[in-house]
């Protein structure tokens, strides 16, 4: 028989993360947030001992990223700064995403959030999230 410790704090954190995702989906109705917001695309892979999270963040500098990891979720926030474009003659078109963003990803299993490894290269953020030992040893 396997005993799993119940942690009321992690239950509240899970609920808070779910509410964050709901509000992220609907956005804010305040006038200050009428700017276009966007969410980076992510992939979540499992390699038995760790979860690998990749986020596509083209054009964003590492200094503009804020990453926080708990046992149950990863939050990636940051800003892609607007480029100063001058337009003399003609029309320009942009489908690039600018402005602030935030993305919270719920993890399918608990991870050791104090042992996370991060790499940011060519606009791809890769987080290696080691699973807690109880999950690996199942």
mmCIF file of C-alpha atoms in Angstrom:
data_model
loop_
_atom_site.group_PDB
_atom_site.id
_atom_site.type_symbol
_atom_site.label_atom_id
_atom_site.label_comp_id
_atom_site.label_asym_id
_atom_site.label_seq_id
_atom_site.Cartn_x
_atom_site.Cartn_y
_atom_site.Cartn_z
ATOM 1 C CA UNK A 1 0.000 0.000 0.000
ATOM 2 C CA UNK A 2 1.319 3.411 -0.942
ATOM 3 C CA UNK A 3 0.652 6.357 1.326
ATOM 4 C CA UNK A 4 0.322 9.740 -0.273
ATOM 5 C CA UNK A 5 0.629 12.742 1.985
ATOM 6 C CA UNK A 6 -2.250 15.162 1.853
ATOM 7 C CA UNK A 7 -1.230 18.779 1.780
ATOM 8 C CA UNK A 8 -4.080 21.279 2.166
ATOM 9 C CA UNK A 9 -1.789 24.071 1.017
ATOM 10 C CA UNK A 10 -1.133 22.327 -2.298
ATOM 11 C CA UNK A 11 -4.890 21.869 -2.746
ATOM 12 C CA UNK A 12 -5.423 25.614 -2.325
ATOM 13 C CA UNK A 13 -2.527 26.307 -4.666
ATOM 14 C CA UNK A 14 -4.081 24.025 -7.269
ATOM 15 C CA UNK A 15 -7.401 25.880 -6.996
ATOM 16 C CA UNK A 16 -5.610 29.230 -7.249
ATOM 17 C CA UNK A 17 -3.769 28.061 -10.381
ATOM 18 C CA UNK A 18 -7.040 26.917 -11.941
ATOM 19 C CA UNK A 19 -8.617 30.306 -11.215
ATOM 20 C CA UNK A 20 -5.549 32.055 -12.670
ATOM 21 C CA UNK A 21 -5.987 30.050 -15.877
ATOM 22 C CA UNK A 22 -9.693 30.916 -16.050
ATOM 23 C CA UNK A 23 -8.987 34.629 -15.645
ATOM 24 C CA UNK A 24 -6.119 34.381 -18.138
ATOM 25 C CA UNK A 25 -8.517 32.874 -20.676
ATOM 26 C CA UNK A 26 -11.104 35.627 -20.277
ATOM 27 C CA UNK A 27 -8.622 38.429 -19.783
ATOM 28 C CA UNK A 28 -9.164 41.525 -17.771
ATOM 29 C CA UNK A 29 -11.823 44.075 -18.591
ATOM 30 C CA UNK A 30 -9.900 47.015 -17.166
ATOM 31 C CA UNK A 31 -8.998 49.774 -19.598
ATOM 32 C CA UNK A 32 -5.294 49.401 -18.840
ATOM 33 C CA UNK A 33 -5.356 45.864 -20.218
ATOM 34 C CA UNK A 34 -6.999 46.562 -23.573
ATOM 35 C CA UNK A 35 -3.606 45.977 -25.175
ATOM 36 C CA UNK A 36 -3.244 42.762 -27.087
ATOM 37 C CA UNK A 37 -2.147 39.957 -24.807
ATOM 38 C CA UNK A 38 -0.891 36.612 -25.937
ATOM 39 C CA UNK A 39 0.135 33.223 -24.644
ATOM 40 C CA UNK A 40 3.285 31.430 -25.690
ATOM 41 C CA UNK A 41 2.895 27.964 -27.195
ATOM 42 C CA UNK A 42 4.185 25.160 -24.961
ATOM 43 C CA UNK A 43 5.054 21.467 -25.123
ATOM 44 C CA UNK A 44 5.147 19.200 -22.083
ATOM 45 C CA UNK A 45 7.085 15.948 -22.426
ATOM 46 C CA UNK A 46 7.670 13.081 -19.978
ATOM 47 C CA UNK A 47 11.001 11.229 -19.926
ATOM 48 C CA UNK A 48 10.197 8.993 -16.922
ATOM 49 C CA UNK A 49 12.355 10.820 -14.345
ATOM 50 C CA UNK A 50 11.542 14.389 -15.380
ATOM 51 C CA UNK A 51 9.025 16.509 -17.196
ATOM 52 C CA UNK A 52 10.418 18.664 -19.991
ATOM 53 C CA UNK A 53 8.548 21.907 -20.621
ATOM 54 C CA UNK A 54 9.348 23.901 -23.752
ATOM 55 C CA UNK A 55 7.911 27.343 -24.443
ATOM 56 C CA UNK A 56 8.188 29.250 -27.711
ATOM 57 C CA UNK A 57 9.177 32.843 -26.915
ATOM 58 C CA UNK A 58 10.546 34.349 -30.134
ATOM 59 C CA UNK A 59 12.046 37.801 -29.891
ATOM 60 C CA UNK A 60 11.984 37.914 -26.101
ATOM 61 C CA UNK A 61 15.152 38.561 -24.150
ATOM 62 C CA UNK A 62 15.926 36.391 -21.136
ATOM 63 C CA UNK A 63 15.996 39.480 -18.889
ATOM 64 C CA UNK A 64 12.316 40.077 -19.732
ATOM 65 C CA UNK A 65 11.199 36.649 -18.447
ATOM 66 C CA UNK A 66 9.857 35.790 -14.998
ATOM 67 C CA UNK A 67 9.578 32.060 -14.309
ATOM 68 C CA UNK A 68 8.228 30.513 -11.126
ATOM 69 C CA UNK A 69 7.850 26.807 -10.438
ATOM 70 C CA UNK A 70 5.862 25.095 -7.704
ATOM 71 C CA UNK A 71 5.406 21.369 -7.178
ATOM 72 C CA UNK A 72 2.209 21.463 -9.263
ATOM 73 C CA UNK A 73 2.636 24.235 -11.833
ATOM 74 C CA UNK A 74 4.900 26.503 -13.852
ATOM 75 C CA UNK A 75 4.191 30.188 -14.429
ATOM 76 C CA UNK A 76 5.949 31.986 -17.266
ATOM 77 C CA UNK A 77 5.461 35.736 -17.529
ATOM 78 C CA UNK A 78 7.221 38.484 -19.371
ATOM 79 C CA UNK A 79 7.015 41.149 -21.999
ATOM 80 C CA UNK A 80 7.864 41.421 -25.667
ATOM 81 C CA UNK A 81 8.696 45.096 -26.144
ATOM 82 C CA UNK A 82 7.269 47.010 -29.082
ATOM 83 C CA UNK A 83 9.706 47.959 -31.788
ATOM 84 C CA UNK A 84 9.791 51.590 -32.805
ATOM 85 C CA UNK A 85 8.704 51.426 -36.423
ATOM 86 C CA UNK A 86 8.738 54.457 -38.622
ATOM 87 C CA UNK A 87 6.502 54.558 -41.611
ATOM 88 C CA UNK A 88 7.275 57.058 -44.327
ATOM 89 C CA UNK A 89 5.334 55.787 -47.308
ATOM 90 C CA UNK A 90 3.125 52.771 -47.591
ATOM 91 C CA UNK A 91 1.544 50.327 -45.250
ATOM 92 C CA UNK A 92 3.090 47.754 -42.965
ATOM 93 C CA UNK A 93 1.539 44.651 -41.501
ATOM 94 C CA UNK A 94 2.557 42.812 -38.338
ATOM 95 C CA UNK A 95 1.330 39.547 -36.888
ATOM 96 C CA UNK A 96 3.964 39.551 -34.152
ATOM 97 C CA UNK A 97 2.782 39.511 -30.558
ATOM 98 C CA UNK A 98 3.898 42.413 -28.383
ATOM 99 C CA UNK A 99 3.163 43.357 -24.838
ATOM 100 C CA UNK A 100 2.906 41.475 -21.588
ATOM 101 C CA UNK A 101 2.045 37.810 -21.321
ATOM 102 C CA UNK A 102 1.500 35.235 -18.617
ATOM 103 C CA UNK A 103 0.993 31.507 -18.920
ATOM 104 C CA UNK A 104 0.384 29.032 -16.100
ATOM 105 C CA UNK A 105 0.851 25.358 -16.908
ATOM 106 C CA UNK A 106 -0.520 22.729 -14.527
ATOM 107 C CA UNK A 107 1.757 19.736 -14.198
ATOM 108 C CA UNK A 108 0.369 16.179 -14.290
ATOM 109 C CA UNK A 109 2.640 15.042 -11.423
ATOM 110 C CA UNK A 110 4.474 16.837 -8.595
ATOM 111 C CA UNK A 111 8.024 17.998 -9.330
ATOM 112 C CA UNK A 112 11.060 18.956 -7.262
ATOM 113 C CA UNK A 113 10.748 22.687 -7.799
ATOM 114 C CA UNK A 114 14.090 23.359 -6.098
ATOM 115 C CA UNK A 115 16.003 21.278 -8.694
ATOM 116 C CA UNK A 116 14.693 22.764 -11.932
ATOM 117 C CA UNK A 117 17.156 23.337 -14.772
ATOM 118 C CA UNK A 118 16.498 26.067 -17.335
ATOM 119 C CA UNK A 119 17.944 26.805 -20.756
ATOM 120 C CA UNK A 120 16.957 29.641 -23.081
ATOM 121 C CA UNK A 121 18.259 29.394 -26.622
ATOM 122 C CA UNK A 122 17.000 30.736 -29.956
ATOM 123 C CA UNK A 123 13.678 31.841 -28.466
ATOM 124 C CA UNK A 124 12.914 28.446 -26.886
ATOM 125 C CA UNK A 125 12.753 28.143 -23.108
ATOM 126 C CA UNK A 126 13.407 24.581 -21.926
ATOM 127 C CA UNK A 127 12.734 23.643 -18.306
ATOM 128 C CA UNK A 128 13.769 20.246 -16.963
ATOM 129 C CA UNK A 129 11.503 19.504 -14.005
ATOM 130 C CA UNK A 130 12.625 16.449 -11.980
ATOM 131 C CA UNK A 131 9.673 14.462 -10.645
ATOM 132 C CA UNK A 132 9.386 13.865 -6.902
ATOM 133 C CA UNK A 133 10.858 10.524 -5.855
ATOM 134 C CA UNK A 134 7.477 9.070 -4.865
ATOM 135 C CA UNK A 135 6.282 9.444 -8.470
ATOM 136 C CA UNK A 136 9.475 8.081 -10.064
ATOM 137 C CA UNK A 137 9.472 5.006 -7.800
ATOM 138 C CA UNK A 138 5.890 3.996 -8.594
#
